Short mmCIF file of C-alpha atoms in Angstrom, two decimals:
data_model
loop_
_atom_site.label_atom_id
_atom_site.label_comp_id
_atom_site.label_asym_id
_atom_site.label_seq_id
_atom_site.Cartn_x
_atom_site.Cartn_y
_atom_site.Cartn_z
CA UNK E 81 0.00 0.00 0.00
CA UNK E 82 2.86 2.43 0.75
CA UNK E 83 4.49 1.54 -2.40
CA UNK E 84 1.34 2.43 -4.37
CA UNK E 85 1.04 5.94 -2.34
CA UNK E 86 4.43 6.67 -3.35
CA UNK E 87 4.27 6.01 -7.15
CA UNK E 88 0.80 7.70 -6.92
CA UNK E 89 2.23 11.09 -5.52
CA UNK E 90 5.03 10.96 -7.68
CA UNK E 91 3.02 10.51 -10.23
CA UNK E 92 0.88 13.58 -9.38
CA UNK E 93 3.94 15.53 -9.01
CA UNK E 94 5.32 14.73 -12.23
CA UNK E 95 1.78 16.11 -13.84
CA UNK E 96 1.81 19.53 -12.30
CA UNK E 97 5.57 19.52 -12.87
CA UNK E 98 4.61 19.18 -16.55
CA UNK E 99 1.87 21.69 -16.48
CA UNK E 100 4.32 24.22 -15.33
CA UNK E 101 6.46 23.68 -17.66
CA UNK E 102 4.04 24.29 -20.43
CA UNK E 103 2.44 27.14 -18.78
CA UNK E 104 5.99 28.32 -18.96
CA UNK E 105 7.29 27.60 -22.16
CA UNK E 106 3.16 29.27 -23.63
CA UNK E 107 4.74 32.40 -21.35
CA UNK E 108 7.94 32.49 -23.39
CA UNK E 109 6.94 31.86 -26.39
CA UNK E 110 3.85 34.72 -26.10
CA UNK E 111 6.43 37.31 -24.54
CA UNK E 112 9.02 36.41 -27.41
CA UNK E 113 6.02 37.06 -30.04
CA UNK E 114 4.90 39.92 -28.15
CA UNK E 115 8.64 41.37 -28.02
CA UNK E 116 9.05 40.32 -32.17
CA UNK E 117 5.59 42.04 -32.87
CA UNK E 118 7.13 45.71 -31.25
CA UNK E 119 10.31 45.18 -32.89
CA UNK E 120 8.55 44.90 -36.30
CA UNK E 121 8.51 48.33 -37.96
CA UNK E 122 5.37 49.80 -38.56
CA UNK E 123 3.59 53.11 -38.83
CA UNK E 124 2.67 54.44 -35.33
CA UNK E 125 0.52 57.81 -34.22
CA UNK E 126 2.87 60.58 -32.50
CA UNK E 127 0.92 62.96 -30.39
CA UNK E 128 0.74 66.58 -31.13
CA UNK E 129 1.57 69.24 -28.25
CA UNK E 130 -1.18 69.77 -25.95
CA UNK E 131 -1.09 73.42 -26.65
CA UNK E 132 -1.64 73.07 -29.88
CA UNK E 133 -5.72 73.89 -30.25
CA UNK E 134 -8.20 72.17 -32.13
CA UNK E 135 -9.22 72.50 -35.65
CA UNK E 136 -4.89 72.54 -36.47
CA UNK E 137 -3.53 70.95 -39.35
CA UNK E 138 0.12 70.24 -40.87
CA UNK E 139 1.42 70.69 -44.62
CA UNK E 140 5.05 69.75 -44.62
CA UNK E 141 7.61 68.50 -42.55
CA UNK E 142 11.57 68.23 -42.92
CA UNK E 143 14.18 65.98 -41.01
CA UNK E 144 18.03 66.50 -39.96
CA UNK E 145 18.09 62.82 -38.39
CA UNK E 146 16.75 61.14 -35.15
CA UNK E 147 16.58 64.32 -32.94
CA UNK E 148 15.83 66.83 -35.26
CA UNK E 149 12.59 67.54 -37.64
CA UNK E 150 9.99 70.72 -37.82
CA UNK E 151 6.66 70.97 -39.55
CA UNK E 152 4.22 73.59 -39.98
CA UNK E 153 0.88 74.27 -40.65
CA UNK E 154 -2.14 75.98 -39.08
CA UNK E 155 -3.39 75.88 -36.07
CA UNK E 156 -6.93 77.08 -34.52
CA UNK E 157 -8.92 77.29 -37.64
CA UNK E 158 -12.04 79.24 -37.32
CA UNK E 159 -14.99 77.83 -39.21
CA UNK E 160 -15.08 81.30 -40.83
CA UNK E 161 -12.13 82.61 -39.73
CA UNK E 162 -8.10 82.11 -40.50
CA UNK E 163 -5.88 80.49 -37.92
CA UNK E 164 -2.31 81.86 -36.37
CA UNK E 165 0.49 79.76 -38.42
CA UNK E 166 2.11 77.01 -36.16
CA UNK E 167 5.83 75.51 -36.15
CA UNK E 168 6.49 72.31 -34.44
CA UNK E 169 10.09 71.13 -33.36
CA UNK E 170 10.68 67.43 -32.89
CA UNK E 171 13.60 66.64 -30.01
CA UNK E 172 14.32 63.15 -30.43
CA UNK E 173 11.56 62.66 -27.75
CA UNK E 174 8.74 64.52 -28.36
CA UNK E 175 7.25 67.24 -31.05
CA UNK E 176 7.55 71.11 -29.14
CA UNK E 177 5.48 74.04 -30.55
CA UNK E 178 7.92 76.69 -31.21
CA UNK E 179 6.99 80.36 -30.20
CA UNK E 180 7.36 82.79 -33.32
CA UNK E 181 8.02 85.89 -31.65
CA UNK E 182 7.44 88.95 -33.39
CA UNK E 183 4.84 87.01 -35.80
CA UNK E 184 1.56 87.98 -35.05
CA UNK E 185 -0.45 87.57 -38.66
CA UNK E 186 -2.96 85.16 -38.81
CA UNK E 187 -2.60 82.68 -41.86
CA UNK E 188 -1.31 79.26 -42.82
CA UNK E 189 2.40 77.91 -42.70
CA UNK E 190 2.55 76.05 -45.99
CA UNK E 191 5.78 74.73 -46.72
CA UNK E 192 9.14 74.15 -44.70
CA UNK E 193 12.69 72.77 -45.88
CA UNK E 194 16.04 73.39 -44.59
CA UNK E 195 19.91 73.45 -46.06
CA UNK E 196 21.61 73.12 -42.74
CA UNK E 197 20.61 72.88 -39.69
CA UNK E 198 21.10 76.54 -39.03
CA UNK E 199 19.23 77.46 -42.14
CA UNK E 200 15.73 76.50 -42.32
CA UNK E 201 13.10 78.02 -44.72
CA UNK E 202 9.49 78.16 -44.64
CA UNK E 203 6.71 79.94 -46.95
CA UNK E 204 3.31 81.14 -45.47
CA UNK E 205 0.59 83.06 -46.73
CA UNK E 206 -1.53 85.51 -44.33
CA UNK E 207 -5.66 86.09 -43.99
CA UNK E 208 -4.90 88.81 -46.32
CA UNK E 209 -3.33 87.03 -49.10
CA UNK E 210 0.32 87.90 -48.67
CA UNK E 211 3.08 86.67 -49.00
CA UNK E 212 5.44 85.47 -45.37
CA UNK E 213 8.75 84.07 -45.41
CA UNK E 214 10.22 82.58 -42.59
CA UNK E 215 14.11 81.77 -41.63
CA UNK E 216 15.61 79.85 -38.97
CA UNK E 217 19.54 80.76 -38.18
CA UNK E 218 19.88 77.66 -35.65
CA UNK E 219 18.01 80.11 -32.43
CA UNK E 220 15.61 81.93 -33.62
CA UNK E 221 12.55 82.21 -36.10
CA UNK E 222 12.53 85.76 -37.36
CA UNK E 223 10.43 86.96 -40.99
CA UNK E 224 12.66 87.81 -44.41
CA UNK E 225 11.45 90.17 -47.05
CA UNK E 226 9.86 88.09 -49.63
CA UNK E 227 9.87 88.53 -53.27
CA UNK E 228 8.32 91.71 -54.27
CA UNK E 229 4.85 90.69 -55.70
CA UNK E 230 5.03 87.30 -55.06
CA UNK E 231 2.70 84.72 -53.57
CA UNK E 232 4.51 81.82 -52.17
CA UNK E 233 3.08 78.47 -52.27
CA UNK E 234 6.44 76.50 -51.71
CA UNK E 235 10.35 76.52 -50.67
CA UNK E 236 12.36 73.40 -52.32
CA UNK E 237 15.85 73.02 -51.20
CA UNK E 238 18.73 70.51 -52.80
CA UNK E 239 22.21 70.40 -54.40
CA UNK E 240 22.97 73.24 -52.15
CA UNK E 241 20.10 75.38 -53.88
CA UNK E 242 16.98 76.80 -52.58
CA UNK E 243 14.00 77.79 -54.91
CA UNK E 244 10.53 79.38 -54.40
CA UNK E 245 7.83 78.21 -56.11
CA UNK E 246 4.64 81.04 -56.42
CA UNK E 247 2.62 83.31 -58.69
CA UNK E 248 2.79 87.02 -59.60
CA UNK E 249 -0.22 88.78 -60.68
CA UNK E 250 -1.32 85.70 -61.76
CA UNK E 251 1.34 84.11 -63.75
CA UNK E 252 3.75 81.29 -62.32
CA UNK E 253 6.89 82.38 -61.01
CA UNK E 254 10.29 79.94 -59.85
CA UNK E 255 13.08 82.01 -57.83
CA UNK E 256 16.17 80.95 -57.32
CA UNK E 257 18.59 82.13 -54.37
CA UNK E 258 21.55 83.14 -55.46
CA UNK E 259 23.33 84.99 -52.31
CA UNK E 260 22.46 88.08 -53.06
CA UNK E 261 18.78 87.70 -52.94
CA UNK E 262 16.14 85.72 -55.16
CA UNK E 263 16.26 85.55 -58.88
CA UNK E 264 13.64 85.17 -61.63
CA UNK E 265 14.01 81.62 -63.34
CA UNK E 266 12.44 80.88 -66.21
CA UNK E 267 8.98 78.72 -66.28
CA UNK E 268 8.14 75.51 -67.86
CA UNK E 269 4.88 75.49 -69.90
CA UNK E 270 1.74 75.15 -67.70
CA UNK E 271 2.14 74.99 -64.30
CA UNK E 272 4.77 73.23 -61.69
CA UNK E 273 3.53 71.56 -58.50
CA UNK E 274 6.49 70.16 -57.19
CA UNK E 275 10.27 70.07 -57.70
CA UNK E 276 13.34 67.62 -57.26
CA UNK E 277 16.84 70.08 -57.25
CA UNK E 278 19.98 67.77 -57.68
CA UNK E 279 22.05 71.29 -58.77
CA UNK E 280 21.90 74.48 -60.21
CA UNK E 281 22.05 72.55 -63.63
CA UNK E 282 19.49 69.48 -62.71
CA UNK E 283 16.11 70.26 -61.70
CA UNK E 284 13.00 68.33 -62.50
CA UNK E 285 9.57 69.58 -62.48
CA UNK E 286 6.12 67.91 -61.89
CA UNK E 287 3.20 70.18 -62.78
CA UNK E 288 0.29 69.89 -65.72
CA UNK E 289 -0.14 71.42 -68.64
CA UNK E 290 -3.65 72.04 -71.17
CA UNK E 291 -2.23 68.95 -72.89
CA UNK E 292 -2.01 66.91 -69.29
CA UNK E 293 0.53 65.77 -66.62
CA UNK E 294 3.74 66.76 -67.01
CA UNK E 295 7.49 66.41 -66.23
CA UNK E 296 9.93 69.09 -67.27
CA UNK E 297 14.27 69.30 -66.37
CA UNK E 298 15.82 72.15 -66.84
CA UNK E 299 19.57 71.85 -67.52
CA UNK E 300 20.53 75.43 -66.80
CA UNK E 301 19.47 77.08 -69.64
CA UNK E 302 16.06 75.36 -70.99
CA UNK E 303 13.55 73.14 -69.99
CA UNK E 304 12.89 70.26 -71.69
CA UNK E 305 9.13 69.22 -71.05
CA UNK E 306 7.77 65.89 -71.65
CA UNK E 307 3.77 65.39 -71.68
CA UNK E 308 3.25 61.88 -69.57
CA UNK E 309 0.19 61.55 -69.64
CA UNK E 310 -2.73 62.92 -72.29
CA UNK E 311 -5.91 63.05 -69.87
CA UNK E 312 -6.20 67.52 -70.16
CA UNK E 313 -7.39 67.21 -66.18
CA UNK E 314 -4.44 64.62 -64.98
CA UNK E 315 -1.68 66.39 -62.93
CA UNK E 316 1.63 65.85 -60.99
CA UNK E 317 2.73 66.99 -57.42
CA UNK E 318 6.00 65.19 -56.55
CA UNK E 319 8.97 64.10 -58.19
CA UNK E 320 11.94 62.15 -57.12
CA UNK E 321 15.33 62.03 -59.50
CA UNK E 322 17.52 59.10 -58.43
CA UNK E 323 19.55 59.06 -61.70
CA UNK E 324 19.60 60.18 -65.33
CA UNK E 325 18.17 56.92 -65.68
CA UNK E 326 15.50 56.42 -62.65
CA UNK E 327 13.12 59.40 -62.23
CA UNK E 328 9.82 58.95 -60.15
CA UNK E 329 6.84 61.43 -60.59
CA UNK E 330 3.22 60.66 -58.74
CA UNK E 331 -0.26 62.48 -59.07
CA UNK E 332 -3.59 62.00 -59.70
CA UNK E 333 -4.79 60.73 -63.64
CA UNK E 334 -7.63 63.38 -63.47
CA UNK E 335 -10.79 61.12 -64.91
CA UNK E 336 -14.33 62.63 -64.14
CA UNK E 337 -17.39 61.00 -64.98
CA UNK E 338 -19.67 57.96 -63.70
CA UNK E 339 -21.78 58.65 -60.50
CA UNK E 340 -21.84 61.78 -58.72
CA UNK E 341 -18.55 61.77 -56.31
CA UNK E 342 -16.76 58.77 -57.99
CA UNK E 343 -13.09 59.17 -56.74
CA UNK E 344 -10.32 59.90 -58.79
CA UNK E 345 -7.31 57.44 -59.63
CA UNK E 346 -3.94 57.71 -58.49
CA UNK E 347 -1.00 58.75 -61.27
CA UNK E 348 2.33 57.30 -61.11
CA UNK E 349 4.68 57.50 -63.72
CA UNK E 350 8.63 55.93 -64.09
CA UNK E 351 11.56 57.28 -66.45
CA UNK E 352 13.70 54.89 -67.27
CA UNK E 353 16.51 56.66 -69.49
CA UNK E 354 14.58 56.56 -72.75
CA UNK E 355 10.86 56.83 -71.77
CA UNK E 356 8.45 57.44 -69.48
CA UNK E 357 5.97 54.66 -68.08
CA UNK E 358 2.78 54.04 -66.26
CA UNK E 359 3.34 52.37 -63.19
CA UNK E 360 0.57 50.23 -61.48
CA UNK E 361 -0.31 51.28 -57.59
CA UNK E 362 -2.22 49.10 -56.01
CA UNK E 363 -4.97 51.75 -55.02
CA UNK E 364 -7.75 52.40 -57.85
CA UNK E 365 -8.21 55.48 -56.48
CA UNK E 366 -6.44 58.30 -54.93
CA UNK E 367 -3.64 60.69 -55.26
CA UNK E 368 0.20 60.17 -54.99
CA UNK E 369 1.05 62.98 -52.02
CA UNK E 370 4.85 61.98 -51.65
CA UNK E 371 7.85 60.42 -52.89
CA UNK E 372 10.50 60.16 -50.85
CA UNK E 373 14.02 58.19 -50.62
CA UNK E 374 14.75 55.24 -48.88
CA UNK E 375 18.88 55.95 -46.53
CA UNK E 376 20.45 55.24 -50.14
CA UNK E 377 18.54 58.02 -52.21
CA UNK E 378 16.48 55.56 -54.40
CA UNK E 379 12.71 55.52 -54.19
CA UNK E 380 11.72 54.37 -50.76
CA UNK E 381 7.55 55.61 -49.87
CA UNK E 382 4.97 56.20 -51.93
CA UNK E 383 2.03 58.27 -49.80
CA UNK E 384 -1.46 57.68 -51.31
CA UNK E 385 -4.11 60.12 -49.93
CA UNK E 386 -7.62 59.34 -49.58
CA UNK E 387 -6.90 55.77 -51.23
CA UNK E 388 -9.23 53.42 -52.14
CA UNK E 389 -10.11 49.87 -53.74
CA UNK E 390 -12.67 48.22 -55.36
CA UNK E 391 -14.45 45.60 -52.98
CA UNK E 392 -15.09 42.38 -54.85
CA UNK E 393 -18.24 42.55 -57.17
CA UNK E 394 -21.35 42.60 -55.78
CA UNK E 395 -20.38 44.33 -52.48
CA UNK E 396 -21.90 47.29 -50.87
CA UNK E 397 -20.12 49.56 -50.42
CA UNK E 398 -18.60 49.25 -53.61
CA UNK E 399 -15.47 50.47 -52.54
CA UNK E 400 -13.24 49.76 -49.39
CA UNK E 401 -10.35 51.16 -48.25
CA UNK E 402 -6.81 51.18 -49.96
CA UNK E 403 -2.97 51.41 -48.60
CA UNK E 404 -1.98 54.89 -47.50
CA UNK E 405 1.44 54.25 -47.97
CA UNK E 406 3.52 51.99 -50.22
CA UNK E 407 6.94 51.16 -49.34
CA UNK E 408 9.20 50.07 -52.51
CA UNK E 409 11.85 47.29 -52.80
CA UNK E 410 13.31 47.94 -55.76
CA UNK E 411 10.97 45.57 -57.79
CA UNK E 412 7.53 45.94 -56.09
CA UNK E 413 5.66 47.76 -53.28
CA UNK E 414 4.60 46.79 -49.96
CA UNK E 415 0.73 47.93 -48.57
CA UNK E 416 0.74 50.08 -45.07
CA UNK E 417 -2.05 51.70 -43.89
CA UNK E 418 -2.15 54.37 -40.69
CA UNK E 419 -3.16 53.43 -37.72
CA UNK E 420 -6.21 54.52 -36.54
CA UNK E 421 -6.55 57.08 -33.87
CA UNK E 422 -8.89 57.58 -31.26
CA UNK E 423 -11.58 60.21 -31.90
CA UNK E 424 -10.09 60.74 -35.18
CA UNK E 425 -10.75 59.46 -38.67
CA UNK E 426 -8.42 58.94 -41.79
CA UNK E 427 -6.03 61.23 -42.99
CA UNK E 428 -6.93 63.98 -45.87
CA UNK E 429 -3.59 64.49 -46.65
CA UNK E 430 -0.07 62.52 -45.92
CA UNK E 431 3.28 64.29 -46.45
CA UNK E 432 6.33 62.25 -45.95
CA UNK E 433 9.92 63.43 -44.69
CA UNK E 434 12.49 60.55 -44.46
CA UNK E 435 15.30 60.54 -42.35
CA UNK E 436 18.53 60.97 -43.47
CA UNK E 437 20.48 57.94 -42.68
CA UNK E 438 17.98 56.12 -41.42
CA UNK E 439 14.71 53.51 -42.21
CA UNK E 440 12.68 56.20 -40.05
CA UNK E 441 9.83 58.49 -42.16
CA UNK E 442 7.29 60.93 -40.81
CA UNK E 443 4.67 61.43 -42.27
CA UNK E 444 2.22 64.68 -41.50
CA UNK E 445 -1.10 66.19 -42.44
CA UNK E 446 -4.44 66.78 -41.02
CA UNK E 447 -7.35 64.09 -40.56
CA UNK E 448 -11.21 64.03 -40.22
CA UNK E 449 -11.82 65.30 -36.90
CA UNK E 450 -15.03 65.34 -34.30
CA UNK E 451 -18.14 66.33 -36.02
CA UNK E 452 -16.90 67.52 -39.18
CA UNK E 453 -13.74 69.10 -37.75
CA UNK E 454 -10.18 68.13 -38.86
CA UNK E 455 -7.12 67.57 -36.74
CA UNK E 456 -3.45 67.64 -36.97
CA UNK E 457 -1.93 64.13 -37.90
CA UNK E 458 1.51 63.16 -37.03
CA UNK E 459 2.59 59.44 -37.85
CA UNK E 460 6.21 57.94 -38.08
CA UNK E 461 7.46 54.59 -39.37
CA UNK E 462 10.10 53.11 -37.54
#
């Protein structure tokens, strides 16, 4: 009888040994997967300052590296009435609202790049219309005399250049700084959207003409414009130059028609040395906001706004949502979509800012807010 009691309680030991063990190993393995899941990179939400007031919104951000990166925008938009322009500072921690002293206009902070970190640039317009132009010398945020006559929609910098992109009683305008102050540069047919400066000499444009979408590179002299599409209402807003041989250019295709408030495809478009081609997104609708390097200069994101898909036939809705951002490989692209944010919906607008040196990207814009509001939208993929 002993014997039996023994073997019996060993026997029960050995069990909840066992149990243990898996409970254990289930423990492991779930905190390994758990700790594998937050490695993974993957687009997260980054809060906005609390001071910054609702009804805000970003356009454009630029990055020096892990501890360094501004944006601006707008910031307590009236629903009849113009906000105060807003400049954010990201410290490797945390984004900072930075005071503008001395700028009291109301308006909109539209644009922002940056040659050095002790010389950053960025275009506004105020409730009036006019033109604001903005420099940072590495302490301080103090307004520059902009172009006489000039509305500013844009400041591009590369190649060690900086150019303005605007209109003047009603005609495009592109300035170039030179030194000594900003200088008149002649205009590509139609009008440019976005530019890609790799120096004085090479600089491609994405804009649209009567004809449609267009690409245009001025050499130093001319510009040599190429229509890329034939749709008259098709258009482009960024371009990315990686070599003579690789050039990247992304819009929307323009087509109107079908049922009332039937979206409007995405346009992407590849040069490849002797031609232009369409490439295929996979979004059926949309427009291409960015396009932005990966740490070696080739293309690396692809921002889709307001994308969308067709849902398989027969569905209602008809459409579902697409990939707001497409990350390339050299050979095809990867679907991410934002995450989604408390009290917030999706994004109207997604402008990316890569990181030199790094895999890191922000991306900023503004998103459908609280009962027909919007709201400032700061995301970064890391």
């Amino acid at each position: 009888m002993a014997r039996r009691l023994l073997v019996a309680a060993l026997a029960a030991v050995m069990t909840v040994m066992a149990v243990v063990s898996v409970m254990a190993t289930t423990a492991t393995s779930a905190s390994a997967s758990a700790s594998a899941s937050a490695d993974t990179p993957s687009w997260k939400h980054v809060p906005v300052p609390a001071q910054v007031r609702p009804q805000a919104g970003l356009n454009e951000a630029v990055a020096f590296g892990p501890a360094l990166a501004w944006a601006v925008g707008t910031d307590a938009v009236g629903r009849e009435a113009p906000g105060y322009p807003l400049m954010l500072r990201w410290d490797g921690t945390a984004w900072q609202r930075q005071s503008l002293q001395g700028i009291g206009w109301q308006g909109e902070l539209l644009s922002v790049v940056a040659t050095s970190p002790t010389a950053v640039w960025a275009v506004g317009r105020d409730a009036a219309g006019g033109a604001r132009l903005l420099r940072f010398d590495g302490k301080t945020w103090s307004e520059t005399r902009p172009p006489r006559g000039v509305v500013l929609t844009k400041v591009v910098a590369g190649g060690g250049e900086t150019w303005l992109i605007g209109s003047r009683d009603g005609a495009q305008v592109l300035l170039r700084r030179d030194g000594r102050g900003w200088r008149d540069v002649p205009v590509p047919q139609g009008s440019v959207y976005g530019l890609h400066i790799l120096a004085a000499d090479d600089v491609w444009a994405a804009g649209a003409t009567a004809s449609g979408a267009a690409v245009s590179h001025w050499n130093g002299q001319a510009w040599e414009q190429t229509v890329v599409d034939g749709f008259p209402r098709s258009a482009l807003g960024s371009v990315l130059a990686v070599s003579p041989t690789e050039v990247w250019a992304g819009g929307t295709a323009g087509f109107v028609g079908g049922p009332p408030g039937r979206p409007i495809p995405p346009l992407m478009v590849h040069w490849d040395g002797q031609k232009w081609n369409r490439v295929t997104v996979p979004a059926d609708f949309g427009s291409i906001g960015s396009l932005v390097p990966d740490a070696s200069g080739a293309l690396g994101w692809v921002s889709v706004e307001r994308s969308l898909k067709w849902a398989p036939p027969g569905s209602n809705p008809p459409l579902v949502p697409g990939p707001d951002f497409l990350a390339w490989n050299g050979q095809s692209f990867t679907e991410h979509s934002e995450p989604a944010v408390a009290g917030e919906g999706e994004s109207w607008t997604l402008r990316l800012a890569p990181v030199p040196g790094t895999k890191t990207v922000w991306s900023v814009g503004r998103a459908d807010g609280p009962e027909g509001t919007f709201a400032p939208r700061v995301l970064r993929f890391d």
